[in-house]
Amino acid sequence: MFNVFRYYFTSRNKKIYRTIAREFGTSVHHVYCLAHGRRTKNNMDYYIVKRLKDEGIVSSTVYW
């Protein structure tokens, strides 16, 4: 619940998250969580993180 408030009030990358979510057919909150360190569970999540890396939001596609 706290992540949702942080997204709505402090995120500067809302437009990028929204376009990526529309491109992959997922929620904006899911893209936000992946950008902030949530682990990828399937190929679609990996491609979202890869796209976030191309946009310069994340530095690595591998999260441990």
CSV table of N, CA, C and O in Angstrom, one decimal, residues 3-4 6-38 48-49 51-53 55-59 63:
chain,number,residue,atom,x,y,z
A,3,ASN,N,3.8,1.6,-1.4
A,3,ASN,CA,4.3,1.8,-2.7
A,3,ASN,C,3.4,2.5,-3.6
A,3,ASN,O,3.8,3.3,-4.5
A,4,VAL,N,2.1,2.3,-3.5
A,4,VAL,CA,1.1,3.0,-4.3
A,4,VAL,C,1.1,4.5,-4.0
A,4,VAL,O,1.1,5.3,-4.9
A,6,ARG,N,3.7,6.2,-2.8
A,6,ARG,CA,4.9,6.7,-3.3
A,6,ARG,C,4.9,6.9,-4.8
A,6,ARG,O,5.5,7.8,-5.3
A,7,TYR,N,4.3,6.0,-5.5
A,7,TYR,CA,4.2,6.1,-6.9
A,7,TYR,C,3.4,7.3,-7.3
A,7,TYR,O,3.8,8.1,-8.1
A,8,TYR,N,2.2,7.5,-6.7
A,8,TYR,CA,1.4,8.6,-7.1
A,8,TYR,C,1.9,10.0,-6.7
A,8,TYR,O,1.6,11.0,-7.4
A,9,PHE,N,2.7,10.1,-5.6
A,9,PHE,CA,3.1,11.4,-5.1
A,9,PHE,C,4.5,11.7,-5.4
A,9,PHE,O,4.9,12.9,-5.4
A,10,THR,N,5.4,10.8,-5.6
A,10,THR,CA,6.8,11.1,-5.7
A,10,THR,C,7.5,10.6,-6.9
A,10,THR,O,8.7,11.0,-7.2
A,11,SER,N,6.9,9.8,-7.7
A,11,SER,CA,7.5,9.3,-8.9
A,11,SER,C,7.7,10.3,-10.0
A,11,SER,O,6.7,11.0,-10.4
A,12,ARG,N,8.9,10.4,-10.6
A,12,ARG,CA,9.1,11.3,-11.7
A,12,ARG,C,9.0,10.6,-13.1
A,12,ARG,O,8.9,11.3,-14.1
A,13,ASN,N,8.9,9.3,-13.1
A,13,ASN,CA,8.9,8.5,-14.3
A,13,ASN,C,7.5,7.9,-14.7
A,13,ASN,O,7.4,6.9,-15.3
A,14,LYS,N,6.5,8.6,-14.2
A,14,LYS,CA,5.1,8.1,-14.5
A,14,LYS,C,4.8,7.8,-15.9
A,14,LYS,O,4.2,6.8,-16.3
A,15,LYS,N,5.2,8.8,-16.8
A,15,LYS,CA,4.9,8.6,-18.2
A,15,LYS,C,5.6,7.4,-18.8
A,15,LYS,O,5.0,6.7,-19.6
A,16,ILE,N,6.8,7.2,-18.4
A,16,ILE,CA,7.6,6.0,-18.9
A,16,ILE,C,7.0,4.7,-18.4
A,16,ILE,O,6.8,3.8,-19.2
A,17,TYR,N,6.6,4.7,-17.1
A,17,TYR,CA,6.0,3.5,-16.6
A,17,TYR,C,4.6,3.2,-17.3
A,17,TYR,O,4.3,2.1,-17.6
A,18,ARG,N,3.9,4.3,-17.6
A,18,ARG,CA,2.6,4.1,-18.2
A,18,ARG,C,2.8,3.6,-19.7
A,18,ARG,O,2.0,2.7,-20.1
A,19,THR,N,3.7,4.1,-20.4
A,19,THR,CA,3.9,3.6,-21.8
A,19,THR,C,4.4,2.2,-21.8
A,19,THR,O,4.0,1.4,-22.7
A,20,ILE,N,5.3,1.8,-20.9
A,20,ILE,CA,5.8,0.4,-20.9
A,20,ILE,C,4.6,-0.5,-20.5
A,20,ILE,O,4.5,-1.6,-21.0
A,21,ALA,N,3.8,-0.1,-19.5
A,21,ALA,CA,2.7,-0.9,-19.1
A,21,ALA,C,1.7,-1.1,-20.2
A,21,ALA,O,1.2,-2.2,-20.4
A,22,ARG,N,1.5,-0.1,-21.0
A,22,ARG,CA,0.6,-0.2,-22.1
A,22,ARG,C,1.1,-1.1,-23.2
A,22,ARG,O,0.4,-1.9,-23.8
A,23,GLU,N,2.4,-1.0,-23.4
A,23,GLU,CA,3.1,-1.9,-24.4
A,23,GLU,C,3.0,-3.3,-24.1
A,23,GLU,O,2.9,-4.2,-24.9
A,24,PHE,N,3.2,-3.7,-22.8
A,24,PHE,CA,3.2,-5.1,-22.4
A,24,PHE,C,1.9,-5.6,-21.8
A,24,PHE,O,1.8,-6.8,-21.5
A,25,GLY,N,0.9,-4.7,-21.7
A,25,GLY,CA,-0.4,-5.2,-21.3
A,25,GLY,C,-0.4,-5.5,-19.8
A,25,GLY,O,-1.1,-6.5,-19.4
A,26,THR,N,0.2,-4.8,-19.0
A,26,THR,CA,0.3,-5.0,-17.5
A,26,THR,C,-0.1,-3.7,-16.8
A,26,THR,O,-0.3,-2.7,-17.4
A,27,SER,N,-0.1,-3.8,-15.5
A,27,SER,CA,-0.4,-2.6,-14.7
A,27,SER,C,0.8,-1.7,-14.5
A,27,SER,O,1.9,-2.1,-14.6
A,28,VAL,N,0.5,-0.4,-14.3
A,28,VAL,CA,1.6,0.6,-14.1
A,28,VAL,C,2.3,0.2,-12.8
A,28,VAL,O,3.5,0.4,-12.6
A,29,HIS,N,1.5,-0.2,-11.8
A,29,HIS,CA,2.1,-0.5,-10.5
A,29,HIS,C,3.1,-1.7,-10.6
A,29,HIS,O,4.1,-1.7,-9.9
A,30,HIS,N,2.8,-2.7,-11.5
A,30,HIS,CA,3.7,-3.8,-11.7
A,30,HIS,C,5.0,-3.3,-12.3
A,30,HIS,O,6.1,-3.8,-11.8
A,31,VAL,N,4.9,-2.4,-13.2
A,31,VAL,CA,6.1,-1.9,-13.8
A,31,VAL,C,6.9,-1.1,-12.8
A,31,VAL,O,8.2,-1.2,-12.7
A,32,TYR,N,6.2,-0.3,-12.0
A,32,TYR,CA,6.9,0.5,-10.9
A,32,TYR,C,7.6,-0.5,-9.9
A,32,TYR,O,8.8,-0.2,-9.6
A,33,CYS,N,7.0,-1.6,-9.5
A,33,CYS,CA,7.6,-2.5,-8.6
A,33,CYS,C,8.9,-3.1,-9.2
A,33,CYS,O,9.9,-3.3,-8.6
A,34,LEU,N,8.8,-3.5,-10.5
A,34,LEU,CA,9.9,-4.1,-11.2
A,34,LEU,C,11.1,-3.1,-11.3
A,34,LEU,O,12.3,-3.4,-11.2
A,35,ALA,N,10.7,-1.8,-11.5
A,35,ALA,CA,11.8,-0.8,-11.6
A,35,ALA,C,12.5,-0.5,-10.2
A,35,ALA,O,13.6,-0.1,-10.2
A,36,HIS,N,11.8,-0.9,-9.2
A,36,HIS,CA,12.3,-0.6,-7.8
A,36,HIS,C,12.8,-1.9,-7.1
A,36,HIS,O,12.9,-1.9,-5.9
A,37,GLY,N,13.1,-3.0,-7.9
A,37,GLY,CA,13.8,-4.1,-7.3
A,37,GLY,C,13.0,-5.4,-7.2
A,37,GLY,O,13.6,-6.3,-6.7
A,38,ARG,N,11.8,-5.4,-7.6
A,38,ARG,CA,11.0,-6.7,-7.5
A,38,ARG,C,11.6,-7.7,-8.4
A,38,ARG,O,12.0,-7.3,-9.5
A,48,ILE,N,10.3,-6.4,-19.5
A,48,ILE,CA,9.9,-5.1,-19.0
A,48,ILE,C,11.2,-4.4,-18.3
A,48,ILE,O,11.5,-3.2,-18.5
A,49,VAL,N,11.9,-5.2,-17.6
A,49,VAL,CA,13.1,-4.7,-16.9
A,49,VAL,C,14.2,-4.3,-18.0
A,49,VAL,O,14.9,-3.3,-17.9
A,51,ARG,N,13.5,-3.2,-21.0
A,51,ARG,CA,13.0,-1.9,-21.5
A,51,ARG,C,13.3,-0.8,-20.6
A,51,ARG,O,13.7,0.3,-21.0
A,52,LEU,N,13.1,-1.0,-19.3
A,52,LEU,CA,13.4,0.0,-18.3
A,52,LEU,C,14.9,0.3,-18.3
A,52,LEU,O,15.3,1.5,-18.1
A,53,LYS,N,15.8,-0.7,-18.6
A,53,LYS,CA,17.2,-0.4,-18.7
A,53,LYS,C,17.5,0.4,-19.9
A,53,LYS,O,18.3,1.3,-19.9
A,55,GLU,N,15.6,2.6,-21.2
A,55,GLU,CA,15.1,4.0,-20.9
A,55,GLU,C,16.0,4.7,-19.9
A,55,GLU,O,15.9,5.9,-19.7
A,56,GLY,N,16.9,3.9,-19.2
A,56,GLY,CA,17.9,4.5,-18.3
A,56,GLY,C,17.4,4.6,-16.9
A,56,GLY,O,17.9,5.3,-16.0
A,57,ILE,N,16.3,3.9,-16.6
A,57,ILE,CA,15.7,3.9,-15.2
A,57,ILE,C,16.4,2.9,-14.3
A,57,ILE,O,16.7,3.3,-13.1
A,58,VAL,N,16.8,1.7,-14.7
A,58,VAL,CA,17.5,0.8,-13.9
A,58,VAL,C,18.9,0.6,-14.5
A,58,VAL,O,19.1,0.8,-15.7
A,59,SER,N,19.8,0.1,-13.7
A,59,SER,CA,21.2,0.0,-14.2
A,59,SER,C,21.5,-1.4,-14.6
A,59,SER,O,22.5,-1.6,-15.4
A,63,TYR,N,18.6,-8.9,-11.0
A,63,TYR,CA,18.4,-8.6,-9.5
A,63,TYR,C,18.7,-9.9,-8.7
A,63,TYR,O,18.2,-10.9,-9.1
